Coordinates of C-alpha atoms and ligand atoms in Angstrom, one line a residue:
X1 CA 7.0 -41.8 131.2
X2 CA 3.0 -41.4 130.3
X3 CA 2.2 -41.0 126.8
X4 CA 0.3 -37.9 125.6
X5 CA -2.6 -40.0 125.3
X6 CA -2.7 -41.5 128.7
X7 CA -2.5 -37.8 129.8
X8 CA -5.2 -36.6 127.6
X9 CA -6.6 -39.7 129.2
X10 CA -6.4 -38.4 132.8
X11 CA -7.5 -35.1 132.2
X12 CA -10.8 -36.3 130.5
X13 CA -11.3 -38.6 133.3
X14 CA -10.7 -35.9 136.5
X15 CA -13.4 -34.8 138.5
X16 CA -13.4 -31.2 139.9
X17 CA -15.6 -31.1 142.9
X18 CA -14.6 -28.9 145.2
X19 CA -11.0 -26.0 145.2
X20 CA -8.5 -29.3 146.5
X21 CA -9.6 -30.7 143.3
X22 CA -8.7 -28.2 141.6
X23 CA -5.5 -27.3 142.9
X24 CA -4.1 -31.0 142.3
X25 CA -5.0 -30.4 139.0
X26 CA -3.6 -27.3 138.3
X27 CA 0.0 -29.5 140.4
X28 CA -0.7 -32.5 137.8
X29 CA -1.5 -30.8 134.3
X30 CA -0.3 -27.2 134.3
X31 CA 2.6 -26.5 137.3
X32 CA 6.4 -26.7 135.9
X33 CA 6.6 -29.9 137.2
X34 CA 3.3 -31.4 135.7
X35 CA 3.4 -34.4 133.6
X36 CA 3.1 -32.4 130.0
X37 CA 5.5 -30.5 131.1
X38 CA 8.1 -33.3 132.0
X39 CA 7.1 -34.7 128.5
X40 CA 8.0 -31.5 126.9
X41 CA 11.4 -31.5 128.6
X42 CA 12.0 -35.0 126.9
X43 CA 11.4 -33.5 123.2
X44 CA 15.2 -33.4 122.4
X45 CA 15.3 -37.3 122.6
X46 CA 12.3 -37.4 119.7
X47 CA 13.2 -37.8 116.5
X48 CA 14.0 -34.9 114.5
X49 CA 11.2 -35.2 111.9
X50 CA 8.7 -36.0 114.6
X51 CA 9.4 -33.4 117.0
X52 CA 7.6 -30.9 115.1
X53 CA 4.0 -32.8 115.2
X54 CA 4.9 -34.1 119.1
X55 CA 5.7 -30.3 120.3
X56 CA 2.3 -29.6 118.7
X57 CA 0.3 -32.0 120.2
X58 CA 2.0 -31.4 123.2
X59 CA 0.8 -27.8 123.5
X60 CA -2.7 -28.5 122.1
X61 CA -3.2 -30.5 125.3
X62 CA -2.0 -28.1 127.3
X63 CA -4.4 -25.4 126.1
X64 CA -7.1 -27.8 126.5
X65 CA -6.2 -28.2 129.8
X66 CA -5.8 -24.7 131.3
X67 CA -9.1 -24.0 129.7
X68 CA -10.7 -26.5 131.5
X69 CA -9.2 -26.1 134.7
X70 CA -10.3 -21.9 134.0
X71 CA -13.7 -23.0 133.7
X72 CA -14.2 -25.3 136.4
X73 CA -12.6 -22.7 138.7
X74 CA -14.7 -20.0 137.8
X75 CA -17.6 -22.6 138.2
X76 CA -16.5 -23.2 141.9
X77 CA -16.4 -19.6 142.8
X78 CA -19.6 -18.8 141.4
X79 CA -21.1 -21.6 143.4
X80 CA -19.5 -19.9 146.1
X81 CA -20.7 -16.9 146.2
X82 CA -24.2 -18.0 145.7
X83 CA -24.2 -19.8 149.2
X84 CA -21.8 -17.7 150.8
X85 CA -22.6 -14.0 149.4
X86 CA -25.5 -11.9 149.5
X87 CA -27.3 -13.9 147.2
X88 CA -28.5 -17.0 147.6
X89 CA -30.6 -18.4 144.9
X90 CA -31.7 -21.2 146.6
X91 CA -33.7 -19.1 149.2
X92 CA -37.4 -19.0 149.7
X93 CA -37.8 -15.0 148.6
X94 CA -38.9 -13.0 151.6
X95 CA -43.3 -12.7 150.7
X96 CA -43.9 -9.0 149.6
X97 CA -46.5 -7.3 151.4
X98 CA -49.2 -6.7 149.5
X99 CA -51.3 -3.1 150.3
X100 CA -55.0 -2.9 151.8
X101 CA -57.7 -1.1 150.9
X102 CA -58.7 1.1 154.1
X103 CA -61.6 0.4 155.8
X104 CA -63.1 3.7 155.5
X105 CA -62.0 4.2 151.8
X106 CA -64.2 0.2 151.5
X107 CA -67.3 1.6 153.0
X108 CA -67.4 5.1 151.6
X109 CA -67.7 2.5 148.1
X110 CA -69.6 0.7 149.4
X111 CA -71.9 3.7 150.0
X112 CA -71.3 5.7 146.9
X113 CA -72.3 2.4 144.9
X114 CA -75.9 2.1 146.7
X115 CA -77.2 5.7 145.8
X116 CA -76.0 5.5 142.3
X117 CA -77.2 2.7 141.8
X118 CA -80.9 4.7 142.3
X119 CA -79.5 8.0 140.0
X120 CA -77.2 10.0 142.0
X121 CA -74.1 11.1 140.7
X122 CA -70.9 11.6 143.3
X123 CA -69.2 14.8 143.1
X124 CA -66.2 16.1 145.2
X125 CA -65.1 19.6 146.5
X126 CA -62.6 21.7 148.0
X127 CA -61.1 20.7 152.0
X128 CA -60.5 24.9 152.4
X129 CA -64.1 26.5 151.9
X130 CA -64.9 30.1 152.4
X131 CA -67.8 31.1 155.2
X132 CA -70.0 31.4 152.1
X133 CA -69.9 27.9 151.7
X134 CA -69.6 26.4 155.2
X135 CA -72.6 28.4 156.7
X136 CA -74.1 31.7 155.1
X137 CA -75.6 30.1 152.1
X138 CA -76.9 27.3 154.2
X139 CA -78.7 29.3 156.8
X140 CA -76.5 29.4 159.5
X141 CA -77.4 32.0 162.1
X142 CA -74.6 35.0 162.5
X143 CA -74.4 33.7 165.8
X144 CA -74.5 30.2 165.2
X145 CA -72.1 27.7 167.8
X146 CA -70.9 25.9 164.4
X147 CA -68.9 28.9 163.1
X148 CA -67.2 29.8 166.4
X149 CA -63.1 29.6 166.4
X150 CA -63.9 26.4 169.2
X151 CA -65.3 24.2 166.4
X152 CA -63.8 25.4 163.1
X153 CA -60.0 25.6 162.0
X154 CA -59.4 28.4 160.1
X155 CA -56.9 29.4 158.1
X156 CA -54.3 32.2 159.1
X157 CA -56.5 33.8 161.3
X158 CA -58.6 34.8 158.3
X159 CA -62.5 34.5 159.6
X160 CA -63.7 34.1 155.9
X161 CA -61.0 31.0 155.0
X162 CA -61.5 27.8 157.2
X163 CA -61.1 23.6 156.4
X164 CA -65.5 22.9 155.6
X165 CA -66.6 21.2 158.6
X166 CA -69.3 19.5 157.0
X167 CA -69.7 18.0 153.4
X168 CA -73.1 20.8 152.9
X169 CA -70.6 22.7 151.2
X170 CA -71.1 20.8 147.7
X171 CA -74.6 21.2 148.1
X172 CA -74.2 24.9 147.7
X173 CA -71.5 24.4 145.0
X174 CA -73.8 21.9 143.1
X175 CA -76.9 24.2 143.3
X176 CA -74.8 27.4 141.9
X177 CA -73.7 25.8 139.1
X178 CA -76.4 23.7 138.3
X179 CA -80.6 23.9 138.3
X180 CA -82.4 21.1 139.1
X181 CA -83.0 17.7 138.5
X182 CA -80.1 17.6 140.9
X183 CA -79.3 14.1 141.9
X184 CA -75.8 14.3 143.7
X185 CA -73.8 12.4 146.5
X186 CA -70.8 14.2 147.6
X187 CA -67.8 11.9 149.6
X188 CA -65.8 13.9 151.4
X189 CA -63.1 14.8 154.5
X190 CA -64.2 17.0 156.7
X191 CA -62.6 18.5 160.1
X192 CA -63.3 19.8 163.7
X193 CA -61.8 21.5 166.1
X194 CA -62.5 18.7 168.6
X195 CA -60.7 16.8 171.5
X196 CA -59.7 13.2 170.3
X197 CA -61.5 10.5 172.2
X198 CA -62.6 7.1 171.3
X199 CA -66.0 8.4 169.8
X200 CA -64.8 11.5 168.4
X201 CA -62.0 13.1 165.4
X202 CA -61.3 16.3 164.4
X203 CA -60.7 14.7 161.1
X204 CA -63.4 12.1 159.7
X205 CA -65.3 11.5 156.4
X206 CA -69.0 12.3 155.4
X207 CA -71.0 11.9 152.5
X208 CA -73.5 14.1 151.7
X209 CA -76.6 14.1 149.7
X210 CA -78.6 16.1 147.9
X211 CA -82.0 15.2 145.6
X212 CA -84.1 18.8 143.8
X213 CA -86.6 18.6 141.5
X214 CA -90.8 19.5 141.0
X215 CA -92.5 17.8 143.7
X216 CA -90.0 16.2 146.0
X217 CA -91.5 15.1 149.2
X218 CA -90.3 14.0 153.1
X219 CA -91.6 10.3 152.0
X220 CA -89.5 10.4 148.7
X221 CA -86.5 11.1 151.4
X222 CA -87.8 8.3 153.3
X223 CA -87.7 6.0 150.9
X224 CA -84.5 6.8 149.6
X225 CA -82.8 6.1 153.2
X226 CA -84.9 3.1 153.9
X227 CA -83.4 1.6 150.9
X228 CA -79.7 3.0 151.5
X229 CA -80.4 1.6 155.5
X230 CA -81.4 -2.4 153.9
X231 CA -78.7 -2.7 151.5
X232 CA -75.9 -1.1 153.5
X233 CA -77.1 -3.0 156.9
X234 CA -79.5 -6.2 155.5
X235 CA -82.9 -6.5 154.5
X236 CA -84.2 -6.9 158.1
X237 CA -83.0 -3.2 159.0
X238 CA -85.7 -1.1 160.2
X239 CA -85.4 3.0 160.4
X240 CA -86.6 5.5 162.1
X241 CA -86.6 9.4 161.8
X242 CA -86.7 11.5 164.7
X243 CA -87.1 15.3 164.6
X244 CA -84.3 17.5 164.7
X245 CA -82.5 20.9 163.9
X246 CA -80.3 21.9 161.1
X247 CA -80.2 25.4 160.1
X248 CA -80.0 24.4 156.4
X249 CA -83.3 21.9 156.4
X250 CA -86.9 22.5 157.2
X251 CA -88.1 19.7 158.6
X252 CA -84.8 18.5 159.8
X253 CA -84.5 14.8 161.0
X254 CA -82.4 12.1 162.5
X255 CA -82.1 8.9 161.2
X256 CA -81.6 5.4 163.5
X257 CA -81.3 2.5 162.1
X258 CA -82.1 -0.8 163.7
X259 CA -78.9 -1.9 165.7
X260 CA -77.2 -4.8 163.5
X261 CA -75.6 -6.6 166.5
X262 CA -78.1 -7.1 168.7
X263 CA -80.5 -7.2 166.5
X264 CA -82.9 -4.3 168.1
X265 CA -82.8 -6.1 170.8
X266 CA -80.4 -3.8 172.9
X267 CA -76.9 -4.3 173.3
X268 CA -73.6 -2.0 174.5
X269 CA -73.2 -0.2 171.0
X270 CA -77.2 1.0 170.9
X271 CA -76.3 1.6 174.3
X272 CA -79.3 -0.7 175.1
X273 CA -81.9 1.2 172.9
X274 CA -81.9 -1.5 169.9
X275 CA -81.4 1.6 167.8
X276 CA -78.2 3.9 166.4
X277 CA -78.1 7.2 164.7
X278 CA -76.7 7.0 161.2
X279 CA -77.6 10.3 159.5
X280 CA -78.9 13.9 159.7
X281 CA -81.4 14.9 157.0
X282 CA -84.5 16.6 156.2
X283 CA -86.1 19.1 153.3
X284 CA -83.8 21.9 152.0
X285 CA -84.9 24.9 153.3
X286 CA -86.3 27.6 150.6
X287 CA -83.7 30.2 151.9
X288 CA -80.9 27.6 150.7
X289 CA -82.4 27.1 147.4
X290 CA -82.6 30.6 146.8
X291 CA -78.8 31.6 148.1
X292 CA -78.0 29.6 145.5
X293 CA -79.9 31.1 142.5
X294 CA -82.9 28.2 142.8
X295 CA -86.6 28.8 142.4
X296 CA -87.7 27.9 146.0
X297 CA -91.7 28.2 144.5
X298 CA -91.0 25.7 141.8
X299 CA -88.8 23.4 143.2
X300 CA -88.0 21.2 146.9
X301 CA -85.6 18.9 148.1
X302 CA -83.9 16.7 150.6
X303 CA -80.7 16.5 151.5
X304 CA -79.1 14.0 153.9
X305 CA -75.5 14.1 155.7
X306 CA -73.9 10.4 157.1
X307 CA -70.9 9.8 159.0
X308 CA -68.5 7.3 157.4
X309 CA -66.5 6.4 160.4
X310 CA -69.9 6.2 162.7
X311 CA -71.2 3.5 159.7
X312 CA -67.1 1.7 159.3
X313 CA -67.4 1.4 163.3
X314 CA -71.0 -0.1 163.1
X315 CA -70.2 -2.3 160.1
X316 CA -66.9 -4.0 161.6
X317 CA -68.0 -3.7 165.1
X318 CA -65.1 -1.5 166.1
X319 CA -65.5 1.1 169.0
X320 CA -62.6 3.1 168.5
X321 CA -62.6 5.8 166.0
X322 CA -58.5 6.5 166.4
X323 CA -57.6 2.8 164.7
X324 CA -58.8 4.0 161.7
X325 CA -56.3 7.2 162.0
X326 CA -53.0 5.3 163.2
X327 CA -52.7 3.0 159.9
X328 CA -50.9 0.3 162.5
X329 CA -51.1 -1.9 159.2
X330 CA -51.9 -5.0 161.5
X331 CA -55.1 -3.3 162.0
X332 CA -56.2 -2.0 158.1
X333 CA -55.0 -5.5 156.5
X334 CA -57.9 -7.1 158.1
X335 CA -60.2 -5.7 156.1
X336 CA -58.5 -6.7 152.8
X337 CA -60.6 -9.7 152.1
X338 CA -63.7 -7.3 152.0
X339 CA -62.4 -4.9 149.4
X340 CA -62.1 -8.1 147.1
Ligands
DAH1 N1 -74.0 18.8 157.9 C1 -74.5 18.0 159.0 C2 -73.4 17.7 160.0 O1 -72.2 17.8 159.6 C3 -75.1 16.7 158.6 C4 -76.3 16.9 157.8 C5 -77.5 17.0 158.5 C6 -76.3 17.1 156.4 C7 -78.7 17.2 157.8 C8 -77.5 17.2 155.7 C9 -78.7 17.3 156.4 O2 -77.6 17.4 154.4 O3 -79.9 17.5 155.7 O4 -73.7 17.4 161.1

């Protein structure tokens, strides 16, 4: 028969690797017919003052080993359930997806930061304007095409309530509540009743500007654009202003840029012109100033309106204005690296 020592022995000695292990330990140290147990059977042939001390020891063992075989079981099943379960620690983690700035939000900064960085302040308005806003005070003709029901969306068949179709709204805003120097740029979503087609949304983004003070003149205008045209499109961009019609400016004027593909020399984009229209603009006319509460003897103005989409699609070379509506994220992460 093994002495308590040879079994402590053994038990120090076993390796528990895997649940065979473990159950020939749990046969060998712990089952009724384990070798402490046979040892304890044989405690009526110790003699009677050492029986005490032997039972003891006996036990002691025993402890020890049941606590050790607890431990390395629950050792075994936790390594179990790491491989087997849910969780596996060992696993490459899954890469989170991390957002993108959209391409028109990166651009409409972009924007913003070139005219403050020459003085002008961005302000934002309300999408739901009143008729007031949208057209009277900026000179629109009663009958003017803009404020038919085919162009504008308005709200509950209310002819006075409609979503602003252009950004001109917050120059009337800015010019009620505030008298010149006015120095503003105004970002903003504006929408129209139109048919969705490559080159056309009935929701896109503007930004508006608006410059009043003593002695403002066309070739202050021009010089603010030219520098907006070279730092948004390069130092070799050239403009050109073309005359045009807005009800709210007197001269109105179009503004071209040179193309930045083809370099002016013509390409599909410039549709072969070696130019492409960025913005409307021209001097605020006097009637404007005075809807809203300005002195039209004392002070002038110009005030310009771009399309964000029409500069996102020249910028990244993209010819379809519905990418930047579906947010297929395959399409906005590409432009990521640009917001960085
Ligand atoms: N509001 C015009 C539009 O939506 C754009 C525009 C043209 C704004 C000329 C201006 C401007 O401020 O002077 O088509």
């Amino acid at each position: 028969m093994k002495t308590i020592e040879e079994i402590r022995g053994e038990i120090e000695q076993f390796k528990i690797d895997n649940n065979e292990a473990l159950e020939n330990f749990r046969l060998q140290f712990l089952s009724k017919k384990s070798d402490l147990q046979t040892l304890l059977s044989e405690i009526k042939n110790i003699p009677a003052e050492e029986r005490k001390s032997f039972g003891q020891k006996v036990n002691v063992l025993k402890q020890q080993a049941q606590s050790f075989f607890d431990e390395q079981k629950k050792r075994l099943e936790d390594s179990v359930s790491y491989s087997r379960g849910t969780i596996d620690v060992t696993c490459p983690a899954t890469a989170m997806e991390i957002g993108a700035r959209h391409p028109i939000s990166i651009v409409m900064d972009e924007v913003c930061t070139i005219f403050e960085k020459i003085g002008f302040t961005a302000v934002t308005g309300p999408d739901i304007e009143d008729d007031w806003h949208i057209f009277t005070a900026l000179n629109f003709p009663e009958e003017h095409p803009a404020r038919d029901m085919q162009d504008t969306f308005f709200i509950d068949q209310n002819p006075d309530i409609a979503l602003r179709t252009h950004t001109s709204t917050l120059q009337v805003r800015t010019m009620e509540r505030h008298q010149p120097p006015i120095r503003v740029i105004c970002p903003g979503r504006v929408f129209r009743n139109e048919a969705i087609t490559s080159r056309a949304h009935c929701i896109f983004h503007q930004l508006e500007g608006l410059y009043i003070d003593q002695n403002v003149s066309f070739a202050d205008m021009k010089q603010t654009l030219m520098f907006f045209a070279k730092k948004m499109f390069g130092e070799n961009t050239r403009i050109r202003l073309r005359p045009s019609y807005f009800p709210f400016t007197e001269t109105s004027a179009e503004m071209d840029v040179s193309c930045n593909i083809c370099g002016g020399k013509g390409c599909a984009l410039c549709k072969h012109t070696g130019w492409v229209e960025i913005l409307g603009c021209g001097m605020v006319d006097p009637n404007v100033l005075e809807n809203c509460g300005i002195d039209s003897n004392k002070y002038t103005g110009f005030a310009f309106g771009l399309g964000i989409e029409r500069m996102t699609m020249l910028k990244y070379k993209t010819n379809d204005i519905r990418l930047y509506f579906e947010n297929d994220v395959r399409f906005i992460q590409q432009f990521a690296s640009s917001a960085l």
